[in-house]
């Protein structure tokens, strides 16, 4: 009786799972561009995986927070797609002084804060003070290091004065969203992280903050007094928290969510296939992202490093802390391990083709990127084995694992737990290195433990993680000897050649010379291999087709949301429900 | 016409007969005493009369009950709908263990009122006064307090009276009292039986009194049914049985009863009471019987009419 | 009764304090640094110090502990989240509401299903309905709720699209009238409640079936039958009340299990509850939230236990006498 | 041996449970030896294959054979559950014996501790403990054991109380036997029945907790996997790659049912009084 019951139950489950749901007939509109007049209205629902930590531009760190902030706040100017030139936003225009040491911004005069107060030059000055306040710890603080002072000449004119000339002066000046002085002036910088403002931001952007339901939704509505008359067109943007990926995907498919960023490549490919067959209203969009993943090798011996740290002697030279790691201290071993990795297969497997194998340190998104400058290590396990045996690693005891002086080549590859892509990549690397007789144990570690203890104290063998890059290139925190004891310099890489190249690149003002230094740095690092770069990721996003005028490029999804609009005929059920 | 008539009642568990061919009838106003030792099937018989036996037991025979308009119904073949109108309202029953028969988590007043509720939808106040008078009738003082007590808060005697009050709540014409006094001490026993006797006359109650005590039977009953291991040994008028017991078992009971009265040591019956599950063949009493004959072990003895109102089931009755 | 409740509350205070002290020690002694997740390579290296100071992690452990305990006991202030700066107490309380909603609905669901099926099984004891039900309930009793949740989610939400896959309410919830809102809640809660409730109903089912069988075989039920009470009255009033009593004593043990179960269900169905708050706080080392959430969980369990005991003594008159006698 | 077979024959749910668990144990122990695949050999070109003749239960992301992984995962799940149970039973028995036999203030303190620990929502606390440290197998076993010995302690204690009052213990005391001898020779054998029942039921509940933990991403490290981890891997796409979550779930449920059946059956046999009712 019982067994019959289970049998039926299992059959029922299998049946429901295996039969494909009813085929949905395409409702996709055939005309992508509609020449009739743009109408206002419509609701955009953005699916997000985690609640933003703060809507205060000074404290925001996650991509989600930054996205929402980009809708509520405005900068002085926005960068263009070429990543060189700028379009004025809150500034009307700007002029460089003849000695190129200051920039004068003329501000727009018809801009209002969302609470109705007028925007003025005082807000710019106040924002600069907040951004450079060490007690707040804004993460873009390094942009402002070149600035000597910011002064308001009158309500609509601001002057930025710089220490020295640099090609990035304008970028440094306009970085960061402008904050309302009349609200935040009363908050002390120590209490900034607890301010009510972080939960109820007031900005000058096209959308106003309306409400925040804990762990559920954040709603922005149209700012009717936006300075660009007639914009934005959408009534409302709702950010809906859906932590579970499969849940998020199914809501995207069912139309409960219109836009999702950072889809899993596997899901993205499935969506793309449907889209190409004309069976879906979800438009997949991919663009060059900001992330790359790599293996970081620990070049020095962790125990020796720890002992030296215990001596608490600040006068010791850096060389004293360095005892080459028994595995990765040798550049040749690192190059052998790199050659033993089939980066192509790895990249395709974990990214489903939505990433580009990466050989050197310069992110593909930057103008400084030059693939030819990198040293390429091809996939060649035979060569790798040869190099390893030259280095003394061979399988003398025939247990399938290389060894040297009785030490087997066995190490832990740590990665952040909860990140499926990294877990998968670590598992594949384990398999690939096993083929040349290197035994890898992947180990998943809590982020707090990983970034809070293991990496800063260099207590690891090898780590697989990724970085998110900004629009400027700075490798000093990762490889420069001046940051040897800081948390992100966890490889223990120490090269005077690198130091001098890095210093020189920062002193130069000539773009062509700087590019030359960058190429040299790329060549040096890809030769020395403190990291083995794995792949550069393409961002996979999707947006419902009813949204028109959507511009998406390597700067991200939310470049021109004030221009997005929905034709009346294509309004969804949710659009209509909100319109009443 | 008799109020209740039992015809050939047999109860069996699977193939094992527990009660076999029991017959009796009780006229309105009469008292029948069912007498026998512990384990002879008395309680089972009581439950059979109300058709509340567990489904694992199969019952044969007929129990005819005279409902108010001179119509007879067969309790054993009636549906629950009809039985609902009989149980509690026509036939009340007091169980052997009063405490066990009271629901431990429902207040006394509520337990009585639930029985009343079935009967008529009188309004709350009349219902309450009816409950109070019932409690007074069974001799409980301080009725308002008792109304709100739980069964375990009552003494044994009070519990017994409470059970009686519940049995009487539906104004039954027939009351089945299953060893109502067995759990009480002798004084309380006496009081309780007096109460039953008074009630019997006051509200013209027909009574089936189950007892193992011949004293009780002789004092109250008009008729007697003597059971031995699920069989009827003897059935007839109390006077006849008392003066001229025909079955050796009845005789033995009487002897013991007599011995107690005269304060001498009774002669115990040889052997043991057979278990209902595995009774001896033939006459169930024959292993212990001093008048045993070869036939006794062969088959069950037939009914023997002694005087038209006195019957025995024995091959060799005492003449 | 009042003094009994007060005594119980007084007894439970040390339990809570021991509990949160242990929690405090565990999270503060564990390796890793809550501030680190906010850092990226472009930040100045002093930022780590700033964060440590901001979170008050630079003091000695016992000073941190005393400071924290003072704050909690005298100001009912659990500090602010490391992650988003919100007051921890507010965050946790607002997370408790959905959890309570989920837990109470599941409890009611489990009670209804468990009691109803338990009665059926007891009435048809050892017959076909009883055997089918008992086997089925063995299945639910042994099913991890996360699997049940994934299966329900996969079939009814993703494959068939009958129920929403996440959240407590629709986006347009506020636009609806009250009946619409109620329907909206029901629509969102059905799958999570089944997921949390079914395994629980299997437990209740066992108790009710046992209790009902015991009650139905008892002398007082036989006596009640003899009194001519209707079948429904016998089942639902006379037997059920008796078999509910052991169930209520189980209720106290059920509450911690319910909270543990809610944790998983909230993760699967993306519900904004205490469990999910706890999971994400553990993963991000958000100390104030972890402490506030565990304190609240302990208090909930203790209050729940107390409630169960009070109800128990109310339903079972025999117990009440005993407690009165003790006091 | 004959007695054992008799016991097996006397209860149908015990019979069924023993069959289920033996099959699962054989499946886990012998399965990986017989399987043509290695639990950890990747074949990225066969990623997420539906069940077929060559892979009866399909493959996972890395193209590993799911059946083989489930067999291997069974080893880990069962090892974790068995060893945690073993520790819990040892702790519980010691505490229970001490509490019941010595009594007095020790008993009060221990029982208070039991009450406190029972009041904590188990998963909450274990999640906290495991989430705060390295997620290693040994740690999971330790914490599971630390939070599940209380029921055992209670049962042992109350049985010791009963046994202590019984005549044979009294007479042993009167004979002047040493306390340890009394405990081990006279009391312990008398409480093994209920102890075995609750041990079996504990195994099933620990399997559930372990898989919940693995499901939340805490527990076994890759490339090893317990059933819960495999189930969690299937969560990436429960509809598209349904076989992973469905089959790993089925085996967890079957295993837990097996232990529960054994527990119920043993209770029926060892403790007929309460066993009849359930």
Short mmCIF file of C-alpha atoms in Angstrom, two decimals, chain D residues 55-274:
data_model
loop_
_atom_site.label_atom_id
_atom_site.label_comp_id
_atom_site.label_asym_id
_atom_site.label_seq_id
_atom_site.Cartn_x
_atom_site.Cartn_y
_atom_site.Cartn_z
CA UNK D 55 23.27 8.31 -16.76
CA UNK D 56 20.11 6.87 -15.16
CA UNK D 57 19.57 9.96 -13.03
CA UNK D 58 21.16 12.51 -15.36
CA UNK D 59 24.24 14.61 -14.80
CA UNK D 60 25.03 17.80 -12.94
CA UNK D 61 26.65 21.05 -14.00
CA UNK D 62 30.10 19.49 -14.28
CA UNK D 63 28.76 16.55 -16.24
CA UNK D 64 29.21 14.22 -13.29
CA UNK D 65 26.92 11.23 -13.01
CA UNK D 66 24.19 12.11 -10.52
CA UNK D 67 23.55 8.53 -9.46
CA UNK D 68 27.20 8.05 -8.52
CA UNK D 69 27.23 11.37 -6.70
CA UNK D 70 24.13 10.42 -4.74
CA UNK D 71 25.73 7.13 -3.76
CA UNK D 72 28.83 8.93 -2.64
CA UNK D 73 26.81 11.71 -1.00
CA UNK D 74 25.02 9.03 0.98
CA UNK D 75 28.33 8.05 2.55
CA UNK D 76 28.88 11.58 3.76
CA UNK D 77 25.32 12.22 4.89
CA UNK D 78 25.14 8.93 6.74
CA UNK D 79 28.59 9.39 8.25
CA UNK D 80 27.66 12.83 9.51
CA UNK D 81 24.33 11.65 10.86
CA UNK D 82 25.74 8.49 12.45
CA UNK D 83 28.74 10.13 14.07
CA UNK D 84 26.74 13.11 15.34
CA UNK D 85 24.18 10.69 16.74
CA UNK D 86 26.89 8.64 18.35
CA UNK D 87 28.32 11.68 20.10
CA UNK D 88 24.88 12.89 21.08
CA UNK D 89 24.00 9.52 22.54
CA UNK D 90 27.25 9.36 24.48
CA UNK D 91 26.79 12.86 25.88
CA UNK D 92 23.12 12.28 26.55
CA UNK D 93 23.66 8.97 28.28
CA UNK D 94 26.41 10.32 30.50
CA UNK D 95 24.39 13.37 31.44
CA UNK D 96 21.26 11.32 31.94
CA UNK D 97 23.01 8.74 34.11
CA UNK D 98 24.75 11.39 36.17
CA UNK D 99 21.58 13.37 36.57
CA UNK D 100 19.44 10.38 37.44
CA UNK D 101 21.87 8.54 39.62
CA UNK D 102 23.55 11.31 41.52
CA UNK D 103 20.53 13.60 41.59
CA UNK D 104 20.42 16.63 43.84
CA UNK D 105 21.91 19.90 42.70
CA UNK D 106 23.71 18.27 39.78
CA UNK D 107 20.39 16.98 38.51
CA UNK D 108 18.79 20.40 38.85
CA UNK D 109 21.57 22.15 37.00
CA UNK D 110 21.74 19.59 34.22
CA UNK D 111 18.02 19.51 33.71
CA UNK D 112 17.87 23.29 33.61
CA UNK D 113 20.56 23.19 30.94
CA UNK D 114 18.52 20.66 29.01
CA UNK D 115 15.47 22.92 29.23
CA UNK D 116 17.44 25.89 27.99
CA UNK D 117 18.96 24.02 25.11
CA UNK D 118 15.63 22.53 24.12
CA UNK D 119 14.15 26.00 24.02
CA UNK D 120 16.53 27.23 21.35
CA UNK D 121 15.38 26.98 17.78
CA UNK D 122 17.89 24.34 16.68
CA UNK D 123 18.46 25.39 13.11
CA UNK D 124 18.88 29.03 14.15
CA UNK D 125 21.63 28.19 16.59
CA UNK D 126 23.45 25.68 14.42
CA UNK D 127 23.26 28.07 11.49
CA UNK D 128 24.82 30.72 13.67
CA UNK D 129 27.59 28.45 14.91
CA UNK D 130 28.46 26.92 11.57
CA UNK D 131 28.09 30.21 9.73
CA UNK D 132 30.54 31.91 12.03
CA UNK D 133 33.46 29.56 11.57
CA UNK D 134 35.00 27.46 8.88
CA UNK D 135 32.39 25.25 7.37
CA UNK D 136 34.09 21.94 7.98
CA UNK D 137 32.56 18.53 8.32
CA UNK D 138 33.95 17.97 11.80
CA UNK D 139 32.47 21.22 12.99
CA UNK D 140 29.06 20.33 11.61
CA UNK D 141 29.16 16.99 13.39
CA UNK D 142 30.23 18.64 16.63
CA UNK D 143 27.50 21.25 16.59
CA UNK D 144 24.82 18.79 15.55
CA UNK D 145 25.82 16.59 18.49
CA UNK D 146 26.02 19.50 20.92
CA UNK D 147 22.44 20.46 20.17
CA UNK D 148 20.75 17.09 20.07
CA UNK D 149 21.77 15.13 23.14
CA UNK D 150 19.06 16.60 25.36
CA UNK D 151 16.22 14.25 24.48
CA UNK D 152 18.47 11.28 25.12
CA UNK D 153 19.54 12.69 28.45
CA UNK D 154 15.92 13.14 29.49
CA UNK D 155 14.94 9.64 28.56
CA UNK D 156 17.94 8.09 30.29
CA UNK D 157 17.38 10.16 33.39
CA UNK D 158 13.72 9.31 33.78
CA UNK D 159 14.41 5.64 33.15
CA UNK D 160 17.17 5.69 35.73
CA UNK D 161 14.74 7.22 38.20
CA UNK D 162 12.32 4.40 37.59
CA UNK D 163 14.99 1.72 37.62
CA UNK D 164 16.58 3.10 40.75
CA UNK D 165 13.42 2.51 42.72
CA UNK D 166 13.07 -1.05 41.55
CA UNK D 167 13.73 -3.97 43.71
CA UNK D 168 16.64 -5.44 41.84
CA UNK D 169 18.63 -2.22 42.15
CA UNK D 170 17.72 -1.86 45.77
CA UNK D 171 18.84 -5.38 46.42
CA UNK D 172 22.05 -4.82 44.50
CA UNK D 173 22.69 -1.79 46.66
CA UNK D 174 21.93 -3.79 49.72
CA UNK D 175 24.45 -6.39 48.58
CA UNK D 176 27.02 -3.63 48.70
CA UNK D 177 27.80 -3.59 45.00
CA UNK D 178 29.76 -0.66 43.75
CA UNK D 179 27.90 2.15 42.15
CA UNK D 180 29.56 1.84 38.76
CA UNK D 181 28.73 -1.81 38.69
CA UNK D 182 25.13 -1.04 39.49
CA UNK D 183 24.97 1.52 36.75
CA UNK D 184 26.49 -0.62 34.06
CA UNK D 185 25.33 -4.07 35.02
CA UNK D 186 21.87 -3.39 36.32
CA UNK D 187 20.53 -0.07 35.16
CA UNK D 188 21.99 0.41 31.71
CA UNK D 189 20.71 -2.89 30.28
CA UNK D 190 17.24 -1.96 31.42
CA UNK D 191 17.13 1.34 29.64
CA UNK D 192 18.57 0.22 26.32
CA UNK D 193 15.13 -0.29 24.78
CA UNK D 194 13.90 3.30 24.87
CA UNK D 195 17.44 4.46 24.21
CA UNK D 196 17.66 2.54 20.95
CA UNK D 197 14.31 3.88 19.81
CA UNK D 198 15.24 7.49 20.42
CA UNK D 199 18.67 6.96 18.88
CA UNK D 200 17.13 5.74 15.65
CA UNK D 201 14.70 8.64 15.59
CA UNK D 202 17.58 11.02 16.30
CA UNK D 203 19.45 9.77 13.25
CA UNK D 204 16.51 10.64 11.05
CA UNK D 205 16.15 14.11 12.52
CA UNK D 206 19.88 14.77 12.17
CA UNK D 207 19.77 13.76 8.52
CA UNK D 208 17.08 16.40 8.08
CA UNK D 209 19.05 19.08 9.92
CA UNK D 210 22.28 18.28 8.11
CA UNK D 211 20.55 18.54 4.77
CA UNK D 212 18.90 21.82 5.78
CA UNK D 213 22.33 23.19 6.64
CA UNK D 214 23.89 21.98 3.41
CA UNK D 215 20.88 23.36 1.63
CA UNK D 216 21.58 26.80 3.10
CA UNK D 217 25.14 26.46 1.84
CA UNK D 218 26.87 25.51 5.08
CA UNK D 219 28.51 22.19 5.51
CA UNK D 220 30.32 19.92 3.12
CA UNK D 221 33.06 21.39 0.93
CA UNK D 222 33.17 20.67 -2.81
CA UNK D 223 33.92 18.53 -4.65
CA UNK D 224 32.50 16.35 -1.88
CA UNK D 225 28.80 16.54 -1.40
CA UNK D 226 26.12 15.38 0.95
CA UNK D 227 22.58 14.86 -0.27
CA UNK D 228 21.67 18.32 0.95
CA UNK D 229 24.50 19.91 -1.03
CA UNK D 230 23.44 18.09 -4.17
CA UNK D 231 19.89 19.26 -3.61
CA UNK D 232 21.18 22.78 -3.24
CA UNK D 233 23.11 22.45 -6.51
CA UNK D 234 19.82 21.57 -8.17
CA UNK D 235 18.28 24.79 -6.97
CA UNK D 236 20.08 26.70 -9.71
CA UNK D 237 17.39 25.47 -12.03
CA UNK D 238 14.75 23.29 -10.34
CA UNK D 239 12.64 23.12 -13.49
CA UNK D 240 15.19 22.93 -16.28
CA UNK D 241 17.42 20.48 -14.41
CA UNK D 242 14.65 18.96 -12.33
CA UNK D 243 16.33 15.60 -11.91
CA UNK D 244 18.90 16.92 -9.47
CA UNK D 245 16.52 18.30 -6.89
CA UNK D 246 13.88 15.63 -7.42
CA UNK D 247 16.17 12.61 -7.04
CA UNK D 248 18.28 13.98 -4.22
CA UNK D 249 15.09 14.94 -2.39
CA UNK D 250 13.58 11.51 -2.93
CA UNK D 251 16.58 9.77 -1.47
CA UNK D 252 16.61 12.03 1.60
CA UNK D 253 12.93 11.42 2.17
CA UNK D 254 13.27 7.69 1.66
CA UNK D 255 16.15 7.47 4.08
CA UNK D 256 14.35 9.49 6.74
CA UNK D 257 11.21 7.42 6.27
CA UNK D 258 13.33 4.31 6.67
CA UNK D 259 14.73 5.42 10.00
CA UNK D 260 11.35 6.60 11.21
CA UNK D 261 9.80 3.25 10.32
CA UNK D 262 12.53 1.43 12.21
CA UNK D 263 12.02 3.75 15.16
CA UNK D 264 8.27 3.21 15.17
CA UNK D 265 8.68 -0.50 14.75
CA UNK D 266 11.19 -0.80 17.57
CA UNK D 267 8.93 1.23 19.79
CA UNK D 268 6.06 -1.13 19.07
CA UNK D 269 8.20 -4.07 20.07
CA UNK D 270 10.22 -2.69 22.95
CA UNK D 271 7.51 -0.60 24.51
CA UNK D 272 4.17 -2.18 23.59
CA UNK D 273 2.29 0.01 26.01
CA UNK D 274 2.87 3.32 24.25
#
